[in-house]
Each structure stands twice: as structure tokens, then as C-alpha cells.
XYZ file of C-alpha atoms in Angstrom:
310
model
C 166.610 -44.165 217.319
C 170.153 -45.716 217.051
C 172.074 -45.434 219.965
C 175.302 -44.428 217.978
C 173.586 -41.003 217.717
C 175.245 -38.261 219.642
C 171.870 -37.506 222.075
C 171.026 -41.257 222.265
C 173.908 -42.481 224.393
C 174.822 -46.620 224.268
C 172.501 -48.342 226.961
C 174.343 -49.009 230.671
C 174.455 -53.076 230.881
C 173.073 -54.056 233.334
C 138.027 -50.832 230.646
C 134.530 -51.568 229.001
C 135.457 -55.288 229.056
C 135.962 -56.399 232.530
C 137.267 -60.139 233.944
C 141.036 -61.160 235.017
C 142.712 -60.648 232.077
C 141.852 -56.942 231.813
C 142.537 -56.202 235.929
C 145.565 -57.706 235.179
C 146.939 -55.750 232.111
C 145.027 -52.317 233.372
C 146.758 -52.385 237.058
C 150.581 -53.556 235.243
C 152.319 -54.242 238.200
C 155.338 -54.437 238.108
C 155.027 -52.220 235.120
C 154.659 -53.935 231.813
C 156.239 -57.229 232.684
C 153.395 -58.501 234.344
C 151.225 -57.538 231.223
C 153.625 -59.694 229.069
C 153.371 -62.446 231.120
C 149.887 -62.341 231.026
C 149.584 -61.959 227.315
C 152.141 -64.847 226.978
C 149.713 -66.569 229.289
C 146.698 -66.293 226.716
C 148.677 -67.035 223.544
C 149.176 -63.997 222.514
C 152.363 -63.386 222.317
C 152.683 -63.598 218.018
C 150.645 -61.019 218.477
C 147.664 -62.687 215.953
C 145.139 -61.899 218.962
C 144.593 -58.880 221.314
C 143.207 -58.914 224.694
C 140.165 -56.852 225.783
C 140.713 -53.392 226.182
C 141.714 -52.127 229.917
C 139.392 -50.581 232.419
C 139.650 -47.009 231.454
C 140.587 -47.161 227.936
C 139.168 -45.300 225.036
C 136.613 -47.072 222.494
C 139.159 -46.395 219.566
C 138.591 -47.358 215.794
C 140.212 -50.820 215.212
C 143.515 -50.485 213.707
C 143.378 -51.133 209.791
C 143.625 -54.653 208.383
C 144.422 -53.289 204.720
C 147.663 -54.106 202.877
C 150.219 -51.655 203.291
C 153.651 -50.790 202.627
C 156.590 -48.378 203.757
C 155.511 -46.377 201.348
C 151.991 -45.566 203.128
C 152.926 -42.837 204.979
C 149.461 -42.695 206.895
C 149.009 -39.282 205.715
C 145.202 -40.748 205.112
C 144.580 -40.460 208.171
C 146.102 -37.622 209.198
C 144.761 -33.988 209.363
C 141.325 -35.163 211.214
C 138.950 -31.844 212.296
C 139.309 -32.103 216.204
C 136.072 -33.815 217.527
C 134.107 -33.298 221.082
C 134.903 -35.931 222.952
C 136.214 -36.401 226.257
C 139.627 -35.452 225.902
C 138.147 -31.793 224.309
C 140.469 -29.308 226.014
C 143.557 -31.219 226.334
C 146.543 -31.072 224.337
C 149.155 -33.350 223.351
C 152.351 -33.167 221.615
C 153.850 -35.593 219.357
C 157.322 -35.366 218.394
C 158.432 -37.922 215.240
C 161.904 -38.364 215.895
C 164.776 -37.519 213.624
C 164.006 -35.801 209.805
C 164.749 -37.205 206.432
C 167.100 -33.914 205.495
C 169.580 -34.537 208.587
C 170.938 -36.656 206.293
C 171.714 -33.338 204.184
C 172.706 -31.365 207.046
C 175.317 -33.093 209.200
C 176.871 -29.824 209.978
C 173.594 -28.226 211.165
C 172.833 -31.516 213.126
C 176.101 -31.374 214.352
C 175.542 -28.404 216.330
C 175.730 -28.431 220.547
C 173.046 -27.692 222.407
C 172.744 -27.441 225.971
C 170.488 -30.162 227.752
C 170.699 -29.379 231.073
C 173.492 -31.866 232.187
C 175.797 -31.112 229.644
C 176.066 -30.145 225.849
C 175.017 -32.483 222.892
C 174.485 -32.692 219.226
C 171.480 -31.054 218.157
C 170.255 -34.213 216.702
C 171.012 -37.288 214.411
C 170.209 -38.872 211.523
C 168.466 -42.089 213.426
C 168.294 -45.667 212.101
C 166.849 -47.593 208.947
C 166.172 -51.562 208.300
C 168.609 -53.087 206.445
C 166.465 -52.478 203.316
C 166.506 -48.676 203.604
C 163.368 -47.545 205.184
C 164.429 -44.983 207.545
C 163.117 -44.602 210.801
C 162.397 -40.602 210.230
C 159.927 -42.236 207.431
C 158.144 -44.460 209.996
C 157.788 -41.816 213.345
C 156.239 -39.875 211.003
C 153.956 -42.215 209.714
C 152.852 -42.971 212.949
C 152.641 -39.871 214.606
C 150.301 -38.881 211.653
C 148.152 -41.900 212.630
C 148.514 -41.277 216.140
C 147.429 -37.470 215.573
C 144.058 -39.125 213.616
C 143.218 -41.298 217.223
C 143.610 -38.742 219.583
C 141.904 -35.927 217.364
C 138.872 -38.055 217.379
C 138.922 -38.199 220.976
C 138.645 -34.501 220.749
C 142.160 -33.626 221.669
C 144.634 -30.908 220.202
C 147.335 -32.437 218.588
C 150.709 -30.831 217.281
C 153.655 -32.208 215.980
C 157.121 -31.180 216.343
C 157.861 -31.413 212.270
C 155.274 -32.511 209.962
C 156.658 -33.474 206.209
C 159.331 -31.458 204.704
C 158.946 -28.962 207.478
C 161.772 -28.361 208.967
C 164.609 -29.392 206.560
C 166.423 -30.997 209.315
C 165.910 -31.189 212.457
C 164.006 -30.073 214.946
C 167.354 -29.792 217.254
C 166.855 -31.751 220.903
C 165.701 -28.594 222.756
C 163.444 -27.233 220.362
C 161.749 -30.515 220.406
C 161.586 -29.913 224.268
C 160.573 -26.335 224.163
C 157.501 -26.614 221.288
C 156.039 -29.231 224.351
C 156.466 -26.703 227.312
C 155.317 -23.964 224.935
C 152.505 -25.542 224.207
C 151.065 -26.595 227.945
C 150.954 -29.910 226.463
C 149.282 -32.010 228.968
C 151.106 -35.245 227.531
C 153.850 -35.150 225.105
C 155.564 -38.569 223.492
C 158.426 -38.645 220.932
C 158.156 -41.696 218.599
C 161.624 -43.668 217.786
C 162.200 -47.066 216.248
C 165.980 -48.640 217.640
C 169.171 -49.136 215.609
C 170.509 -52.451 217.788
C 171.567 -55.572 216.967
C 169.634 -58.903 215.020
C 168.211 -60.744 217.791
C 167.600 -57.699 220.068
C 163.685 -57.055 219.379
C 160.721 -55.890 221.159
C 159.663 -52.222 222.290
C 160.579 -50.221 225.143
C 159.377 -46.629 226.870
C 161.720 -44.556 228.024
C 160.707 -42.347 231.057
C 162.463 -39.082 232.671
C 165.301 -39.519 235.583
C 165.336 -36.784 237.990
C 167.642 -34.301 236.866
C 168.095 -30.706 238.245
C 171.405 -29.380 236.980
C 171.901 -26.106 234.469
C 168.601 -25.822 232.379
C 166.931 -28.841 233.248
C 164.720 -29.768 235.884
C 162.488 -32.619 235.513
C 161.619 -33.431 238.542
C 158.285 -32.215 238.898
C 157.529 -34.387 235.814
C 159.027 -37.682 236.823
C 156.126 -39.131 238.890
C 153.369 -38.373 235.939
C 155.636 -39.168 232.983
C 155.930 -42.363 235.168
C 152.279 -42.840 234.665
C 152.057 -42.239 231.442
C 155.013 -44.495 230.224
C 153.488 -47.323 232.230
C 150.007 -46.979 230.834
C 151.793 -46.631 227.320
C 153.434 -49.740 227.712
C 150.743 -51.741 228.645
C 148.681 -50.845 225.986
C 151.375 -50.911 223.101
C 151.972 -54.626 224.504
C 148.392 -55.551 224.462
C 147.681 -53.650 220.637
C 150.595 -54.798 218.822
C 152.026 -58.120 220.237
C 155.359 -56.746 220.299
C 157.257 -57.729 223.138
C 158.735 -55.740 225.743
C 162.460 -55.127 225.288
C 164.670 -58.460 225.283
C 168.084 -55.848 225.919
C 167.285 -53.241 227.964
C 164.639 -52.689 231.106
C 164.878 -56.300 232.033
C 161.492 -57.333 230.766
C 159.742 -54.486 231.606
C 159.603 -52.585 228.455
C 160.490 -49.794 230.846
C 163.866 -47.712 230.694
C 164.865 -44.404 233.028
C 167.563 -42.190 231.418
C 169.111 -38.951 231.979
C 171.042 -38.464 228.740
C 167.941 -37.096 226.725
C 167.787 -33.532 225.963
C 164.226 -34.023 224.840
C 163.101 -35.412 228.409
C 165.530 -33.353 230.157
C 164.495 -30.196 229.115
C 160.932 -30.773 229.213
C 158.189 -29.202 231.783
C 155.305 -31.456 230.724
C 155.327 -34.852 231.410
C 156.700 -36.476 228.610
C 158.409 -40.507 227.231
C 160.011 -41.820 224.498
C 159.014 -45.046 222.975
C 161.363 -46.725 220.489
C 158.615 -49.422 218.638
C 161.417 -52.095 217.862
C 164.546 -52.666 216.163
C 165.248 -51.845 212.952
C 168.117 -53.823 212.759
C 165.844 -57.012 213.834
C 164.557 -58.929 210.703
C 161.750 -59.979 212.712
C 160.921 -56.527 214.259
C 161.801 -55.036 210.870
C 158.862 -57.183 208.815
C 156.590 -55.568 211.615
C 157.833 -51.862 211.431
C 157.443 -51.801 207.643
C 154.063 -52.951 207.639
C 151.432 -49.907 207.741
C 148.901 -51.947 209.379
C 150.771 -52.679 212.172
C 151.869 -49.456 212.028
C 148.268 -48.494 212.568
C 148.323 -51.314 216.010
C 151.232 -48.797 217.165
C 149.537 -45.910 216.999
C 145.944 -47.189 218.340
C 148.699 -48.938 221.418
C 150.219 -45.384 221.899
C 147.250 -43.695 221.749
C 145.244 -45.730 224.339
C 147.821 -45.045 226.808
C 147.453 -41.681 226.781
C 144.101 -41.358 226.712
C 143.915 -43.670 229.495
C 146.388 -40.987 231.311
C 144.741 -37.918 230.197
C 141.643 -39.020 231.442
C 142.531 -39.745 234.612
C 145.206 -36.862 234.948
């Protein structure tokens, strides 16, 4: 998402395979640092080699190796027929952020909306590369993967928009209120970031406490905790993309309170914005639908690893 977006607010400065490496990524403490450390340890940090898969964590298909552009939407491999499998019963929501038609609809986007700790926008038109591809093209893309993955591992999946449906939007709250309505027992909203060249690398952004007008997350914090930090560690471990280099400090980890999508929400629920858009470096990565596909097998082994244990 780019921060210049009315509800993304600028940044305040400042386990089948078991031996060390997978303790060490599965128990990420402190949070996702110590997981890039380790990776960076291994030579893995150009992200040509992954590290076994944590204690806990899904046998998943391996993420595709064919050539792909921004124009592979990874509508292949959405749509799956739910499977049995151990997550049968549980349901997850995945909210692509932005839409391709806000871009049409300023004055609907434009609209307030109440989330909780004051009134916002009811959403923006997000980011793109420098080349044009849009970041409403690629959470969609990977939310459609992502919905493949965790349908195979017998999980419900729905998605906030899917295609041309809405026209704009979803608005902030809805986003929030399709989760709750739901019972969504895990719900993440995809982003890529709108910064700078130079600032690269992924980061997850969990739930503050906040109990003020219509918002009350605070019986979501601890388990949205969770889940962020298992997300982390496996996005880390799947793609090679480093943790944050400009906000969380290393950790790939970021609280906020700003969010009308976290602040409304009553399931436990992140954000994770893949990279910068902005970044030539992260950009060559987010416009590739193969690593696309790492992204989505990253996001999805976190939350399987959480809904499993949850």
C-alpha cells in the first residue's frame, strides 16, 4: 500500500525436517529477526535457496518455477474445490488490498468512514512500480494463489473482492466486517508498499490495542500476534525477501493503530505489505509470478502453522 493513502498513515520514525536451522526459524525469537539472521547465516539471503520447512508447517506444493509475467494473474490456480485435510472446518479470509476501479472512483473512495479512533477515507488507490503494474493487480494475484494453498489444505477461503467485483473498493470497514461476518478464524489483507528506492524488504503489520468508538481489538491482539509472527517467519524463509530495512527495526514486524481494517476487526487478523514497489530490486521480484507463487506458499504456511495450532 503507499503510505500517502488516506487509511495508510506515513510510518512514526523511529516441521517434518528437524535440526538447528528449523528450531531456530520455527521458535523466531525475537520475532522474525532472528529468522533473518539465521537465513543470512546459511546463504540464503538472495533468496536462490530455502531452508527446511518449520516444525509444524504444512507439506505444501512447491511454489512454481515457470516463467511468468505481471500479466499472470494466477487465476490458474485459483477456484480449487475445498479438499479434506486438516484445516477442514476452518475459515480464512483474504482481503487483496485496494481495486483497479478506485482509480475511477476518487469520489466514492473519498468517502469517511468511521474506524473506531477516528474517521478516514474509505480507501485508496494504492501503489504501482515505476513501470505501471499496480499493486491492486498483484494482491489479487496472490490472494488467488494463496486461496489455491489453503483450499487444498481443506480450508474455506473468501475474498474480500475477487476481479471486477466490486468496482471500487471494498471501503476499510467493509473489508473489516466481511472477516467478523464470516467467523473467520484467520484473516490477512495482502499489500505491496509505495516507499522510497533503497527501502526494500517485507513487513507484517499486527493490531495495537485499541478500544475507543467502534473498535475494540483487544481481544485479538495476542493471537493476531501469533499469527503475524508465524507469517513472517515463513514469508522470510519462502521468498528470500528480507525483513523491512525502514520500518520494525529488522523485525519485519510493525504494530499500528491507524488501520481501519485491523481496527475494526473481531478475528484475529495482519497486514503484510510483500515489498516496495518503488524499489527496483523489490520491484523485479513483485512482478515476477513465480515468486509471486513463493509469497503465497510463505503466507500460506504461516497460517496454517497458526490454524493448526489455534
Amino acid at each position: 500500500m503507499s503510505y500517502a493513502g488516506p487509511d495508510f498513515d506515513p510510518p512514526q520514525p523511529r516441521r517434518p525436517r528437524r535440526g538447528p536451522l528449523t528450531v531456530a526459524l520455527a521458535a523466531l525469537v525475537p520475532g522474525a529477526l532472528l529468522g533473518w539472521v539465521v537465513y543470512q547465516t546459511v546463504g540464503g539471503g538472495d533468496g536462490a535457496s530455502a531452508a527446511p520447512a518449520p516444525r509444524g508447517s504444512a507439506a505444501s506444493p512447491a511454489p512454481s518455477t515457470r516463467s511468468a509475467s505481471p500479466a499472470d494473474d494466477g487465476k490458474q490456480h485459483s477456484g480449487a474445490t475445498p479438499a479434506s485435510g486438516s484445516l477442514q472446518g476452518k475459515v480464512v479470509v483474504v482481503d487483496p488490498g485496494h481495486n483497479p476501479g478506485n482509480f475511477q472512483h476518487t469520489s466514492e473512495i473519498n468517502q469517511k468512514v468511521d474506524i473506531g479512533t477516528n474517521w478516514k477515507e474509505c480507501d485508496t488507490t494504492g501503489t504501482s512500480t515505476n513501470d505501471g503494474y499496480t499493486e491492486a493487480r498483484f494482491t489479487l494475484d496472490v490472494a488467488h494463489r494463496l486461496r489455491t494453498l489453503l483450499e487444498a489444505q481443506g480450508a474455506t477461503v473468501k475474498l474480500t473482492r475477487d476481479g471486477d467485483s466490486p468496482a471500487w473498493g471494498p471501503c476499510v470497514d467493509e473489508r473489516a466486517r466481511i472477516g467478523n461476518a464470516a467467523h473467520a478464524d484467520a484473516a490477512i489483507s495482502i499489500h505491496a508498499d509505495g516507499s522510497a528506492e533503497g527501502n526494500r524488504g517485507f513487513h507484517v503489520i499486527l493490531p495495537g490495542s485499541v478500544h475507543a468508538g467502534a473498535a475494540d481489538t483487544r481481544p485479538i491482539v495476542d493471537p493476531s500476534h501469533d499469527l503475524g509472527t508465524r507469517i513472517a517467519g515463513t514469508f522470510l524463509r519462502d521468498t528470500g525477501e528480507p525483513p523491512s530495512n525502514y520500518l520494525g527495526e529488522g523485525t519485519g514486524l510493525v504494530t499500528r493503530t491507524d488501520l481501519g481494517g485491523l481496527n475494526l476487526s473481531t478475528v484475529p487478523k495482519v497486514f503484510i505489505e510483500c515489498g516496495n514497489m518503488r524499489d527496483s530490486k523489490d520491484a523485479a521480484l513483485l512482478t515476477s509470478g513465480a515468486w509471486r507463487q513463493k509469497a503465497a506458499q510463505g503466507i500460506s504456511e504461516g497460517i496454517v502453522s497458526f490454524l493448526r495450532e489455534s
